[in-house]
Coordinates of C-alpha atoms and ligand atoms in Angstrom, one line a residue:
X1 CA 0.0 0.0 0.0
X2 CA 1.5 3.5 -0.9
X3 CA 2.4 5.8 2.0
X4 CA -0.7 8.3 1.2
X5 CA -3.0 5.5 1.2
X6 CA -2.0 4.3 4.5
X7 CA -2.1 7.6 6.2
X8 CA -5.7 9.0 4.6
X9 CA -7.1 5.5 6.2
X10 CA -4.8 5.6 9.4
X11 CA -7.4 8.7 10.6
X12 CA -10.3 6.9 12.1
X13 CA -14.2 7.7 11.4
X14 CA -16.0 8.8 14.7
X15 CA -17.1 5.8 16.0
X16 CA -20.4 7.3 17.7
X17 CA -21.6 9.8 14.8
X18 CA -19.9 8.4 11.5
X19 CA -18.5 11.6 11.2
X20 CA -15.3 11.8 8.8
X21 CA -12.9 14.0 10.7
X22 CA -12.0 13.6 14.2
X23 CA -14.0 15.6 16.3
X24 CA -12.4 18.2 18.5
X25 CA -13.9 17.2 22.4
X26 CA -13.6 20.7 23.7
X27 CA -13.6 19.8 27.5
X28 CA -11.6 20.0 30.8
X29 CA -13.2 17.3 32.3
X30 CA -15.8 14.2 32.0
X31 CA -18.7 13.4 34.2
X32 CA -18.2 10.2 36.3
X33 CA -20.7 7.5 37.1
X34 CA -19.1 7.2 40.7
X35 CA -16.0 8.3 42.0
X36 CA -13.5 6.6 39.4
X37 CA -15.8 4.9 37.4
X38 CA -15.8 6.7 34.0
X39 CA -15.2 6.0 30.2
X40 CA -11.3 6.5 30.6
X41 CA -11.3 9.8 30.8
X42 CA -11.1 11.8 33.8
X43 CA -9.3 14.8 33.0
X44 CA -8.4 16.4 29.9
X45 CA -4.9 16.8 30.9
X46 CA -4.2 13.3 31.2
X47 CA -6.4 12.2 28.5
X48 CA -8.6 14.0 25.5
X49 CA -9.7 11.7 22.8
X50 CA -9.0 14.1 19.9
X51 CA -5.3 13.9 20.9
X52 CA -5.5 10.1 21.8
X53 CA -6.7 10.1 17.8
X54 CA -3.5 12.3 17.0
X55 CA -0.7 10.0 19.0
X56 CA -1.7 7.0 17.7
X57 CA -1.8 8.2 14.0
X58 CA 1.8 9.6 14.5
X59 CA 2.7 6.4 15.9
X60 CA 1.8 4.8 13.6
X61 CA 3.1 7.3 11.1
X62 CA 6.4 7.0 12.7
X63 CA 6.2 2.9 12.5
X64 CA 6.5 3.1 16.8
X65 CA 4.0 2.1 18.8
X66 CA 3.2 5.3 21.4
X67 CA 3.0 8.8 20.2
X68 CA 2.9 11.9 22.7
X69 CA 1.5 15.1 21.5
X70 CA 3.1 18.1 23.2
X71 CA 2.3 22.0 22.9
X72 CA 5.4 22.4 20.9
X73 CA 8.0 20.8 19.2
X74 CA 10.5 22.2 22.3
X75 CA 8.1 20.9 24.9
X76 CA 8.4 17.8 23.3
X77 CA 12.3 17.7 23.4
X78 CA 11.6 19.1 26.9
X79 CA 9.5 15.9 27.6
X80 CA 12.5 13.8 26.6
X81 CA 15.4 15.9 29.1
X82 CA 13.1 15.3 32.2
X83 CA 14.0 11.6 31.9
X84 CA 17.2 12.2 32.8
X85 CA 18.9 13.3 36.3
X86 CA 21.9 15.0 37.3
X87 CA 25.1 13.3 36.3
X88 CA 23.7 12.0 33.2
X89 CA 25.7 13.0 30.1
X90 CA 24.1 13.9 26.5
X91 CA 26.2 13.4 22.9
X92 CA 24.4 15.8 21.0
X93 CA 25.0 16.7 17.6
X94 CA 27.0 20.1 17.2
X95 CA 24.5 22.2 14.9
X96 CA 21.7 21.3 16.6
X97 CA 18.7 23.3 16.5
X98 CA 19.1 27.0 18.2
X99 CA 16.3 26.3 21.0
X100 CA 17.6 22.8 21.7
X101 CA 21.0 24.3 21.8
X102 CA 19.3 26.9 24.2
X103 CA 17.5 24.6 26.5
X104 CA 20.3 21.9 26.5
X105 CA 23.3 24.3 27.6
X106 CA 21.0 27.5 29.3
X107 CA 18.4 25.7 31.5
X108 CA 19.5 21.8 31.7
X109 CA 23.0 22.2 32.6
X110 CA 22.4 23.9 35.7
X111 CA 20.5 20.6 36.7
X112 CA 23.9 19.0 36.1
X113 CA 22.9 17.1 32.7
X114 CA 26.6 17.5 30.6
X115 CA 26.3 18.1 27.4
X116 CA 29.1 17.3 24.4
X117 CA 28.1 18.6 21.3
X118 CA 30.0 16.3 18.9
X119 CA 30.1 16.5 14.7
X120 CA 28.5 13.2 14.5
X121 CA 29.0 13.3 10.5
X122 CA 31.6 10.8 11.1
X123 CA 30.2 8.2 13.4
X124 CA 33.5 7.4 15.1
X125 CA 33.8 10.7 16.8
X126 CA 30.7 9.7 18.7
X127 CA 32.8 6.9 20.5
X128 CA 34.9 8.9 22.1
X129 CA 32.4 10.6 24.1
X130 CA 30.1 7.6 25.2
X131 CA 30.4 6.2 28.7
X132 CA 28.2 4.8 31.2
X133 CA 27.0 8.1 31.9
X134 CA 26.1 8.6 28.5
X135 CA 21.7 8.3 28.6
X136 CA 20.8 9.5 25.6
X137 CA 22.4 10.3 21.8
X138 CA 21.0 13.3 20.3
X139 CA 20.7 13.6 16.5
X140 CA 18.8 15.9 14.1
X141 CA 19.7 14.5 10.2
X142 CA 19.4 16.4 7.8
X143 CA 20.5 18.9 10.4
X144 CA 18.9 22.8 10.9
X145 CA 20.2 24.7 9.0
X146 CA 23.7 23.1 7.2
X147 CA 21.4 20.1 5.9
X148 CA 24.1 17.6 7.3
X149 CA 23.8 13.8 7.6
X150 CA 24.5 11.3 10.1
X151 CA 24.3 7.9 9.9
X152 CA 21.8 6.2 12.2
X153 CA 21.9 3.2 12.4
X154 CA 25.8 2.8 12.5
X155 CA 25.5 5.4 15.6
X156 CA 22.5 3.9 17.1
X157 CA 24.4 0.5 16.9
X158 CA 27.8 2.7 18.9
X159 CA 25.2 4.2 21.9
X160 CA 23.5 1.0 22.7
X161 CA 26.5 -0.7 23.7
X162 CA 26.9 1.2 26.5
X163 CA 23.6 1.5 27.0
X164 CA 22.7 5.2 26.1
X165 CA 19.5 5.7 24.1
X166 CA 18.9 7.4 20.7
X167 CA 16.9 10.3 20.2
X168 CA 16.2 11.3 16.6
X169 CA 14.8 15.1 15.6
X170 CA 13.1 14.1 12.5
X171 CA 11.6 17.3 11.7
X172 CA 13.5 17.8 8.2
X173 CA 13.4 14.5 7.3
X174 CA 9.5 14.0 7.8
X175 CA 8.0 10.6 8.3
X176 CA 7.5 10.3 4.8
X177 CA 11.4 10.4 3.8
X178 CA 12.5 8.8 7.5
X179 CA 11.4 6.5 9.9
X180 CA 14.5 6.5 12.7
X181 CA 12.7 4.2 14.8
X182 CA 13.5 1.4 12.0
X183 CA 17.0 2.7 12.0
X184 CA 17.4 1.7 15.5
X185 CA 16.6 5.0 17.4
X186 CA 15.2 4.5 20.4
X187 CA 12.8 8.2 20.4
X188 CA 12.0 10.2 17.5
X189 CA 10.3 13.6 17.7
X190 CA 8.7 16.2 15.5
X191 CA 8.0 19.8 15.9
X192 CA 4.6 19.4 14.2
X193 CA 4.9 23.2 13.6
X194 CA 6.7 22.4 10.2
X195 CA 5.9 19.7 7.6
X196 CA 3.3 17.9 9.9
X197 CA 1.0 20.8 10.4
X198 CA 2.4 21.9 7.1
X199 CA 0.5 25.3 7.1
X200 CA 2.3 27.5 9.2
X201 CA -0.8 28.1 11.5
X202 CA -0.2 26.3 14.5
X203 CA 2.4 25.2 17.0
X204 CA 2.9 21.3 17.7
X205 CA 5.4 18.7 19.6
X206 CA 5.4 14.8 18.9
X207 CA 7.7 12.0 20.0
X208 CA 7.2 8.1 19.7
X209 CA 8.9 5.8 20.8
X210 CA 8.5 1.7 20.4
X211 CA 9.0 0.6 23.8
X212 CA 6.3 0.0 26.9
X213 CA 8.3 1.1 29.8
X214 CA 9.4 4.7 27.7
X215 CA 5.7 5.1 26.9
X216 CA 4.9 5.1 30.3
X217 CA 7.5 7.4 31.3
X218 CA 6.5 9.7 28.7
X219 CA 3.3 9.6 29.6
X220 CA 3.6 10.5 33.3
X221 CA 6.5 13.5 32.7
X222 CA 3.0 14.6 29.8
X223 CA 0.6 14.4 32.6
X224 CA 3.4 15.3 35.5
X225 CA 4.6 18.4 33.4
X226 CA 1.2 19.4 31.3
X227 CA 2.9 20.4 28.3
X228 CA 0.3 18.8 25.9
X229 CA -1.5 20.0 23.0
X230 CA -5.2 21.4 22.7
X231 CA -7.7 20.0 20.9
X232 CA -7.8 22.5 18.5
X233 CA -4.6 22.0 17.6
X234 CA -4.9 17.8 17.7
X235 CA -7.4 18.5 15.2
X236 CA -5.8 20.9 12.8
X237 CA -2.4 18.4 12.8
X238 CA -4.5 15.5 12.0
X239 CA -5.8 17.7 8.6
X240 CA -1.8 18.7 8.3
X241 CA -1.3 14.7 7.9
X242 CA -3.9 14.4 6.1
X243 CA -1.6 15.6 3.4
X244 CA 1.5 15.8 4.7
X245 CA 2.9 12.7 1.9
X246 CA 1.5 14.7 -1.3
X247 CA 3.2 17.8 -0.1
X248 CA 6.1 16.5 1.1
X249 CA 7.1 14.4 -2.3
X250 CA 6.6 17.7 -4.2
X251 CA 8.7 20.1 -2.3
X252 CA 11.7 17.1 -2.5
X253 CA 10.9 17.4 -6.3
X254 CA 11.4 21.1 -6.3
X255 CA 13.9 21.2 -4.2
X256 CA 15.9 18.8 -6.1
X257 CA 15.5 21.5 -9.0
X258 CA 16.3 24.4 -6.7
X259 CA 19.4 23.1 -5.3
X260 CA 21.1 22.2 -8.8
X261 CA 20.0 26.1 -10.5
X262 CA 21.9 27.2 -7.1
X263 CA 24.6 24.5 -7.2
X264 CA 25.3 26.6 -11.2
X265 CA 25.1 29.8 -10.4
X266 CA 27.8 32.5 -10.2
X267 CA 26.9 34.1 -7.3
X268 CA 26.6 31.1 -5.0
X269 CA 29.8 29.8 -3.0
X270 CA 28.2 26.1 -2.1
X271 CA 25.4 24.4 -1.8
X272 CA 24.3 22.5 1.7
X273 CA 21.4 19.7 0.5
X274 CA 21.7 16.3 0.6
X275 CA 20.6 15.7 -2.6
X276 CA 23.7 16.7 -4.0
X277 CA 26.6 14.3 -5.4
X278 CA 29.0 16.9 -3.7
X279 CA 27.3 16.2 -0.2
X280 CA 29.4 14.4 2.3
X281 CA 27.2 12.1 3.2
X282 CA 25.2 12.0 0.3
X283 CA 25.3 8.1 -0.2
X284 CA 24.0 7.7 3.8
X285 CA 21.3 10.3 2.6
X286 CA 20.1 8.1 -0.1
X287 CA 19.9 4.9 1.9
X288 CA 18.0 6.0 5.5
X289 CA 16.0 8.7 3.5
X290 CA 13.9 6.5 1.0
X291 CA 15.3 8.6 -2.0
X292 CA 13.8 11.6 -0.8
X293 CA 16.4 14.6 0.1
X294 CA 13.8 16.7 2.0
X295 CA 12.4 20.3 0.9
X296 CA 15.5 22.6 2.9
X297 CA 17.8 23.9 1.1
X298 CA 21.1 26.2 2.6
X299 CA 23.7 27.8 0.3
X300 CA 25.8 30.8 1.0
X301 CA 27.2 33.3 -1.1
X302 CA 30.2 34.2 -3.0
X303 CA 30.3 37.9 -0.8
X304 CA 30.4 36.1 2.4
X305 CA 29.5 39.3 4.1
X306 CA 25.9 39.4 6.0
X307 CA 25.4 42.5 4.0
X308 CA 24.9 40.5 0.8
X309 CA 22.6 37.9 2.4
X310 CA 20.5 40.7 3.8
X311 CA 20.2 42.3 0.6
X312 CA 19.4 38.9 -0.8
X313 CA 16.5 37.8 1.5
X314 CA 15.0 41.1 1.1
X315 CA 14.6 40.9 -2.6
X316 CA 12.8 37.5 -2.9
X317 CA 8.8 37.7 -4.1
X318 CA 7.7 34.2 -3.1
X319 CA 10.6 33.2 -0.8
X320 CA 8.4 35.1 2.2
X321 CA 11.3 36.3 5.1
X322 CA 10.2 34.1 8.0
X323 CA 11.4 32.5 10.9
X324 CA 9.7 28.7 10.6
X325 CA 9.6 26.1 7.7
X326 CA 7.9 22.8 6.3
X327 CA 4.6 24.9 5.1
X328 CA 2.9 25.0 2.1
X329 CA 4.5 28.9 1.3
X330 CA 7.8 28.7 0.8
X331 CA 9.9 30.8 3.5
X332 CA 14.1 31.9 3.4
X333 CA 16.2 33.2 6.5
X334 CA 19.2 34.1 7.5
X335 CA 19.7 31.9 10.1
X336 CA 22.6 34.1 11.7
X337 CA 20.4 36.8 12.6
X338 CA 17.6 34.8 12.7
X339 CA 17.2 31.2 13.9
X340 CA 20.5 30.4 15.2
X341 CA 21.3 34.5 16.9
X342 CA 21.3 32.5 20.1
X343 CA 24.7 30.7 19.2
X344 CA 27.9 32.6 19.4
X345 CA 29.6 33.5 16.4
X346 CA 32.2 30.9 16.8
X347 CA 30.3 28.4 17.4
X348 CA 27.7 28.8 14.4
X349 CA 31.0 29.3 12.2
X350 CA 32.5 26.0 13.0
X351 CA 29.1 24.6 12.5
X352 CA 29.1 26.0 8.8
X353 CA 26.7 28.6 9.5
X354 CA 28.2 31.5 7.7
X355 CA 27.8 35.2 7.7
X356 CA 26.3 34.8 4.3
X357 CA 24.5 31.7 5.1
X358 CA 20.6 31.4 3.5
X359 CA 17.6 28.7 4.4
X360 CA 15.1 28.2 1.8
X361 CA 12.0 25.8 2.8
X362 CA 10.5 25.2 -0.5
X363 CA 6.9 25.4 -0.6
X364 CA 4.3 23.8 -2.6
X365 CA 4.7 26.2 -5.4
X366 CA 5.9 25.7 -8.8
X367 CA 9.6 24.9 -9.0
X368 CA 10.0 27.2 -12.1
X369 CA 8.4 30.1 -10.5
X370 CA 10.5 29.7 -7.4
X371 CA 13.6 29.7 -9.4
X372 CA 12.9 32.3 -11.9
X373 CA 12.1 34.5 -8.1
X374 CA 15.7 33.4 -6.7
X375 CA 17.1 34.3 -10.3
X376 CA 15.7 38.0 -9.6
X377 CA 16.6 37.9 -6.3
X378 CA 20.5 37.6 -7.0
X379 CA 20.0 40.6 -9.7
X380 CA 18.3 42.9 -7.8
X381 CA 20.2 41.9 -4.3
X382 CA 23.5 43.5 -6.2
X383 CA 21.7 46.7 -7.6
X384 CA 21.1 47.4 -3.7
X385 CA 24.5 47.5 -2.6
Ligands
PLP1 C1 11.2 24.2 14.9 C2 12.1 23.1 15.4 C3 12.1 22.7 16.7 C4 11.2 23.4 17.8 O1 9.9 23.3 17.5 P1 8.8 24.4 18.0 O2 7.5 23.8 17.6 O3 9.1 25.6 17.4 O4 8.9 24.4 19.5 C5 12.9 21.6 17.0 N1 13.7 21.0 16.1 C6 13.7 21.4 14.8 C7 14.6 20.7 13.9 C8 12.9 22.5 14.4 O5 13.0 22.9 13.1

């Protein structure tokens, strides 16, 4: 059965009413017979069954067998830290998403949680860093925003023998182009926000995971922490999956497109997408993404100054200047003064995040129009300087 299929019929019919979408239960609470006697629900915190309709079609999305829906995509990663205590050490991946990086080093470490943050492109500079404090491995692949790839099985295969767990950030990579839980990661999470909601209208966190006994952690740091997601919100995810495969195969399409007119043109310096042949990791790409390079792109220009990338992202019609991706509009930024103004300088240039560095999420729009609109972007960007 194709992927789309499977998802469209994954979204159950209300069972009481026949009705086609998943109706949004508006409630706090549920009236009980007798104290404790009630139709599994007691309290909307713990339990709302437009949400319970959301985790298990993202589990089963994600091939796991629990999914937790949280109010973001960093309460969700939140979710994940609080299974952790003080001494435990983290091998995270060293361009890891700017409020990851922010919650990680900022609020975590002060609970004593250490934190590496290793270039995990090579898997065997993840071994010198695991020990038997090592609890969990953290990997984002493609990474935010220098698209890079690590290999996850061959590190997931590394953390389990010392008994560390995997947690994958598949946000880029989608469900539809990744499934890290057949990979051998132990979590993977989603902010929702991007390619699952795909509409740049809400905010979302998810995370499944296979096994029982992390489900039921997960589920008592959810109703321990309260972080979840409203009904609302359940709801307008659930009509983001909906079509989340459709949208997702023809942004890698465009994307594809993009990234070679960029890879060509005079202007540009290089090219971050794992599409590429010149990628470093392209073959790993290929195998753990089911052909399917994802719809970010990053490239950075000739006139590494940020001068030239702000006259750049200012001079794009349909590339809109926003913080965010994954939507059906397609967005740039300048992740230096943008997303990632959080890390120090240093830090994001050793990470490949250059003054002149610029993120395309390519939307659902036509590839040719979204080229011809970069093509006038790099003329009119020099007339302003
Ligand atoms: C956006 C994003 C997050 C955080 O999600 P929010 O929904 O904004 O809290 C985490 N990881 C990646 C890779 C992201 O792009």
């Amino acid at each position: 059965m194709h992927k789309s299929t499977r998802i469209i019929h994954s979204i159950p019919v209300d069972e009481l009413t026949g009705s086609i979408s998943v109706p949004i239960y508006q409630t706090a609470t549920y009236v009980q017979e007798a104290p404790g006697v009630n139709k599994g629900y007691d309290y909307a915190r713990t339990n709302n069954p437009t949400r319970a309709a959301l985790e298990k079609i993202i589990a089963e999305l994600e091939g796991g067998t629990y999914g937790f829906a949280f109010a973001t995509g960093l309460a969700a990663i939140d979710a994940i830290l609080k299974t952790l205590k003080s001494g435990d050490e983290i091998v995270a991946v060293d361009d890891i998403y700017g409020g990851a990086y922010r919650l990680f080093t900022h609020i975590y470490q002060k609970f004593g949680i250490v934190i590496h943050y290793v270039d995990t492109t090579d898997s065997s500079n993840v071994s010198a860093y695991l020990n038997e404090n090592t609890k969990l491995v953290w990997l984002e692949s493609p990474t935010n925003p220098t698209l890079k790839i690590s290999d996850i099985k061959a590190i997931a295969e590394m953390a389990h023998k010392v008994g560390a767990l995997v947690v994958i950030d598949n946000t880029f990579a989608t469900p539809i182009a990744q499934n890290p839980l057949e990979l051998g990661a132990d979590y993977v999470m989603h902010s929702g926000t991007k390619y699952l909601g795909g509409h740049s209208d809400l905010l979302a966190g998810l995370v499944v995971v296979k096994d029982e006994k992390l489900a039921e952690e997960l589920k008592f740091i959810q109703n321990s922490s309260g972080g979840i997601l409203g009904p609302q919100d359940c709801f307008l995810v659930i009509r983001g999956i909906e079509t989340v495969a459709i949208r997702v195969e023809c942004q890698c399409e465009s994307a594809v497109k993009i990234a070679d007119f960029l890879a060509t043109h005079p202007d540009v310096d290089h090219v971050n997408y794992p599409g590429l042949k010149s990628h470093k990791n392209h073959e790993i790409a290929k195998e753990q993404q089911n052909g399917l390079f994802g719809g970010m792109i990053s490239f950075s220009l000739k006139n590494d100054t940020e001068e030239a990338a702000l006259a750049f992202v200012t001079s794009t019609e349909y590339f809109k200047l926003a913080e965010s991706l994954g939507g059906v509009k397609s967005l740039l930024c300048h992740p230096s003064q943008m997303t990632h103004k959080s890390v120090p300088r240093e830090k994001r240039l050793s990470s490949g995040i250059n003054d002149s560095l610029i993120r395309l999420s390519v939307g659902i729009e036509a590839a040719e129009d979204l080229i011809s609109d970069l093509d006038q972007a790099f003329i009119k960007a020099k007339g302003l300087k």
